[in-house]
GROMACS .gro file of C-alpha atoms in nm:
model
  223
    1MET     CA    1  11.235   9.697   9.046
    2ASN     CA    2  11.110   9.707   9.394
    3PRO     CA    3  10.757   9.851   9.365
    4LYS     CA    4  10.622  10.060   9.640
    5LEU     CA    5  10.325   9.962   9.860
    6ILE     CA    6   9.999  10.139   9.766
    7ASP     CA    7   9.744  10.252  10.020
    8ILE     CA    8   9.471  10.369   9.800
    9HIS     CA    9   9.251  10.512  10.075
   10THR     CA   10   9.372  10.632  10.409
   11HIS     CA   11   9.318  10.893  10.676
   12SER     CA   12   9.667  10.856  10.801
   13ASP     CA   13   9.991  11.045  10.720
   14ASN     CA   14  10.178  10.728  10.621
   15GLN     CA   15  10.374  10.841  10.312
   16SER     CA   16  10.736  10.716  10.300
   17ASN     CA   17  11.004  10.600  10.058
   18GLU     CA   18  10.836  10.261  10.049
   19ILE     CA   19  10.465  10.363  10.049
   20ILE     CA   20  10.246  10.568   9.818
   21SER     CA   21   9.936  10.675  10.000
   22VAL     CA   22   9.624  10.858   9.868
   23LYS     CA   23   9.499  11.049  10.177
   24ASN     CA   24   9.137  11.135  10.205
   25THR     CA   25   9.110  11.509  10.299
   26PRO     CA   26   8.804  11.741  10.354
   27PRO     CA   27   8.717  11.972  10.057
   28ASP     CA   28   8.818  12.286  10.242
   29PHE     CA   29   9.172  12.163  10.313
   30PHE     CA   30   9.422  12.285  10.060
   31GLY     CA   31   9.799  12.253  10.010
   32SER     CA   32   9.866  11.892  10.056
   33SER     CA   33  10.224  11.789   9.958
   34PHE     CA   34  10.130  11.432   9.913
   35TYR     CA   35   9.883  11.249   9.683
   36TYR     CA   36   9.530  11.301   9.806
   37SER     CA   37   9.160  11.271   9.729
   38THR     CA   38   8.869  11.490   9.831
   39GLY     CA   39   8.504  11.505   9.781
   40ILE     CA   40   8.168  11.554   9.955
   41HIS     CA   41   8.092  11.241  10.155
   42PRO     CA   42   7.734  11.110  10.130
   43TRP     CA   43   7.706  11.157  10.520
   44ASP     CA   44   7.779  11.530  10.472
   45VAL     CA   45   7.538  11.622  10.197
   46GLU     CA   46   7.264  11.761  10.427
   47LYS     CA   47   7.504  12.024  10.565
   48SER     CA   48   7.638  12.105  10.211
   49ASP     CA   49   7.512  12.316   9.927
   50ILE     CA   50   7.546  12.220   9.564
   51LYS     CA   51   7.757  12.533   9.521
   52ASP     CA   52   8.022  12.359   9.731
   53LEU     CA   53   8.103  12.161   9.436
   54GLN     CA   54   8.281  12.460   9.300
   55ILE     CA   55   8.528  12.431   9.589
   56LEU     CA   56   8.640  12.107   9.445
   57LEU     CA   57   8.742  12.279   9.124
   58LYS     CA   58   9.006  12.464   9.314
   59HIS     CA   59   9.183  12.140   9.394
   60SER     CA   60   9.249  12.084   9.026
   61GLU     CA   61   9.529  12.337   9.058
   62ASN     CA   62   9.724  12.106   9.284
   63ALA     CA   63   9.901  11.823   9.104
   64ASN     CA   64   9.874  11.602   9.410
   65PHE     CA   65   9.488  11.599   9.384
   66ILE     CA   66   9.471  11.263   9.196
   67ALA     CA   67   9.124  11.131   9.276
   68MET     CA   68   8.781  11.258   9.379
   69GLY     CA   69   8.625  11.107   9.685
   70GLU     CA   70   8.527  10.964   9.889
   71ILE     CA   71   8.192  11.004   9.742
   72GLY     CA   72   7.890  10.774   9.693
   73LEU     CA   73   7.566  10.640   9.836
   74ASP     CA   74   7.471  10.499  10.167
   75LYS     CA   75   7.136  10.354  10.284
   76ILE     CA   76   7.238  10.281  10.638
   77LYS     CA   77   7.277  10.653  10.753
   78ALA     CA   78   6.963  10.856  10.795
   79VAL     CA   79   7.053  11.104  10.521
   80ASP     CA   80   6.812  11.204  10.249
   81PHE     CA   81   6.884  10.956   9.965
   82GLN     CA   82   6.768  11.198   9.682
   83LYS     CA   83   7.016  11.452   9.805
   84GLN     CA   84   7.292  11.193   9.825
   85LEU     CA   85   7.213  11.101   9.456
   86LYS     CA   86   7.219  11.469   9.358
   87PHE     CA   87   7.561  11.526   9.504
   88PHE     CA   88   7.684  11.195   9.384
   89THR     CA   89   7.599  11.268   9.024
   90GLY     CA   90   7.723  11.627   9.055
   91GLN     CA   91   8.057  11.521   9.155
   92LEU     CA   92   8.070  11.239   8.899
   93GLU     CA   93   8.010  11.507   8.627
   94LEU     CA   94   8.291  11.720   8.775
   95ALA     CA   95   8.532  11.423   8.805
   96GLU     CA   96   8.473  11.346   8.434
   97LYS     CA   97   8.541  11.705   8.326
   98LEU     CA   98   8.865  11.699   8.534
   99ASN     CA   99   8.947  11.338   8.427
  100LYS     CA  100   8.991  11.211   8.775
  101PRO     CA  101   8.935  10.849   8.904
  102LEU     CA  102   8.694  10.827   9.187
  103ILE     CA  103   8.694  10.667   9.527
  104ILE     CA  104   8.343  10.535   9.579
  105HIS     CA  105   8.160  10.486   9.914
  106CYS     CA  106   7.900  10.227   9.870
  107VAL     CA  107   7.684  10.087  10.152
  108ARG     CA  108   7.385   9.871  10.062
  109THR     CA  109   7.358  10.052   9.730
  110TYR     CA  110   7.546   9.830   9.485
  111SER     CA  111   7.246   9.811   9.239
  112GLU     CA  112   7.217  10.193   9.247
  113ILE     CA  113   7.595  10.232   9.194
  114LEU     CA  114   7.589   9.989   8.898
  115SER     CA  115   7.297  10.185   8.754
  116VAL     CA  116   7.464  10.516   8.774
  117ARG     CA  117   7.789  10.369   8.632
  118LYS     CA  118   7.609  10.325   8.296
  119ASP     CA  119   7.591  10.703   8.249
  120TYR     CA  120   7.923  10.793   8.411
  121ASN     CA  121   8.185  10.572   8.284
  122LYS     CA  122   8.473  10.790   8.145
  123THR     CA  123   8.706  10.747   8.436
  124PRO     CA  124   8.790  10.452   8.664
  125TRP     CA  125   8.606  10.396   8.989
  126ILE     CA  126   8.755  10.248   9.296
  127ILE     CA  127   8.507  10.084   9.531
  128HIS     CA  128   8.636  10.165   9.877
  129GLY     CA  129   8.611   9.904  10.150
  130PHE     CA  130   8.453   9.640   9.915
  131ASN     CA  131   8.235   9.388  10.124
  132ALA     CA  132   8.001   9.201   9.896
  133ASN     CA  133   7.955   8.876   9.699
  134GLN     CA  134   8.140   8.732   9.388
  135ASP     CA  135   7.839   8.829   9.161
  136ILE     CA  136   7.861   9.193   9.262
  137ALA     CA  137   8.243   9.188   9.240
  138GLU     CA  138   8.223   9.056   8.869
  139LYS     CA  139   7.963   9.308   8.769
  140LEU     CA  140   8.161   9.601   8.906
  141ILE     CA  141   8.491   9.483   8.743
  142SER     CA  142   8.307   9.444   8.420
  143LYS     CA  143   8.225   9.815   8.439
  144ASN     CA  144   8.588   9.925   8.481
  145CYS     CA  145   8.578   9.940   8.857
  146TYR     CA  146   8.853   9.840   9.091
  147LEU     CA  147   8.775   9.682   9.421
  148SER     CA  148   8.966   9.815   9.732
  149PHE     CA  149   8.995   9.587  10.036
  150GLY     CA  150   9.063   9.693  10.388
  151SER     CA  151   9.052   9.559  10.743
  152LEU     CA  152   8.761   9.328  10.678
  153LEU     CA  153   9.016   9.096  10.524
  154PHE     CA  154   9.093   9.007  10.885
  155ASN     CA  155   8.735   8.892  10.940
  156GLU     CA  156   8.686   8.542  10.789
  157LYS     CA  157   8.302   8.583  10.805
  158SER     CA  158   8.307   8.897  10.589
  159GLY     CA  159   8.219   8.915  10.228
  160ALA     CA  160   8.560   9.078  10.157
  161PHE     CA  161   8.741   8.777  10.299
  162LYS     CA  162   8.530   8.520  10.117
  163VAL     CA  163   8.557   8.684   9.775
  164PHE     CA  164   8.907   8.822   9.777
  165ASN     CA  165   9.077   8.508   9.657
  166GLN     CA  166   8.823   8.475   9.368
  167VAL     CA  167   8.886   8.833   9.225
  168ASN     CA  168   9.142   8.896   8.955
  169THR     CA  169   9.438   9.073   9.104
  170ASP     CA  170   9.428   9.308   8.797
  171SER     CA  171   9.131   9.475   8.963
  172ILE     CA  172   9.228   9.508   9.331
  173PHE     CA  173   9.368   9.768   9.569
  174LEU     CA  174   9.436   9.756   9.947
  175GLU     CA  175   9.364  10.037  10.191
  176THR     CA  176   9.401  10.126  10.552
  177ASP     CA  177   9.113  10.374  10.573
  178ASP     CA  178   9.077  10.476  10.937
  179SER     CA  179   9.141  10.117  11.071
  180GLY     CA  180   9.463  10.193  11.260
  181LYS     CA  181   9.637   9.908  11.078
  182LYS     CA  182   9.938   9.950  10.874
  183ILE     CA  183   9.933   9.889  10.502
  184GLU     CA  184  10.211   9.622  10.543
  185GLU     CA  185   9.959   9.426  10.751
  186MET     CA  186   9.705   9.447  10.471
  187TYR     CA  187   9.954   9.308  10.218
  188GLN     CA  188  10.066   9.034  10.448
  189MET     CA  189   9.698   8.928  10.509
  190ALA     CA  190   9.617   8.948  10.133
  191ALA     CA  191   9.920   8.730  10.056
  192ARG     CA  192   9.811   8.474  10.308
  193ILE     CA  193   9.454   8.459  10.174
  194THR     CA  194   9.566   8.418   9.819
  195ASN     CA  195   9.867   8.191   9.897
  196ASN     CA  196  10.089   8.447   9.709
  197ALA     CA  197  10.412   8.612   9.793
  198THR     CA  198  10.374   8.963   9.926
  199SER     CA  199  10.625   9.072   9.647
  200HIS     CA  200  10.382   8.936   9.384
  201LEU     CA  201  10.098   9.142   9.528
  202LYS     CA  202  10.320   9.445   9.555
  203GLU     CA  203  10.397   9.429   9.187
  204LYS     CA  204  10.031   9.372   9.080
  205ILE     CA  205   9.881   9.640   9.288
  206TYR     CA  206  10.158   9.888   9.183
  207ASN     CA  207  10.078   9.813   8.816
  208ASN     CA  208   9.715   9.867   8.896
  209PHE     CA  209   9.790  10.204   9.035
  210VAL     CA  210   9.982  10.311   8.722
  211SER     CA  211   9.711  10.170   8.498
  212CYS     CA  212   9.434  10.356   8.698
  213PHE     CA  213   9.601  10.691   8.733
  214LYS     CA  214   9.849  10.746   8.453
  215PRO     CA  215   9.595  10.776   8.171
  216CYS     CA  216   9.428  11.056   8.382
  217ARG     CA  217   9.727  11.268   8.455
  218ASP     CA  218  10.102  11.311   8.421
  219VAL     CA  219  10.221  11.070   8.700
  220LYS     CA  220  10.519  11.206   8.871
  221ASN     CA  221  10.853  11.037   8.909
  222THR     CA  222  10.747  10.888   9.242
  223LEU     CA  223  10.606  10.608   9.035
   0.00000   0.00000   0.00000
């Protein structure tokens, strides 16, 4: 078997015969012919109404809608935190009803994310752009969270770079996000950091994708 590369979170149209991408799309965009995620981003909650959550229900009619997100919490942006929390938990409830994994945006809110996880734990969470220490990584993994690593792997001073080699590969994904890098570059850097063959990481991350998503839906033959 030659497993496909997995790009778990991207804003690019990089689907191919060799790549499975999960494209992040706005909630009001419908009709994607590729795997995608959608949700109300924490930066956008002040211009949203809680009724907008009903829009997300319409996506459940599309078999390519495989994850909700990115959603989450952010203490850097000047956005009312209580409103962020309200939209976050509202979308978590909806994701659990729809049985969808989640792409989680987490900026300086790991303690809050871990606390909320205690009450919403029915589906897997994927922590997008993980960039923290080993202790936080272990706590998240123990709560059935995957860690997704992106372009910060290219920065040796980043938490992502420092922790990557210490994380069990059963709990990782790679992503391009909006970095402009190719997913092939992410795999090559990850292989260099871990001193593994790229083919080994391809197989591990592919298996993670199947493990994360197959219990939540009928995965199509693209897998």
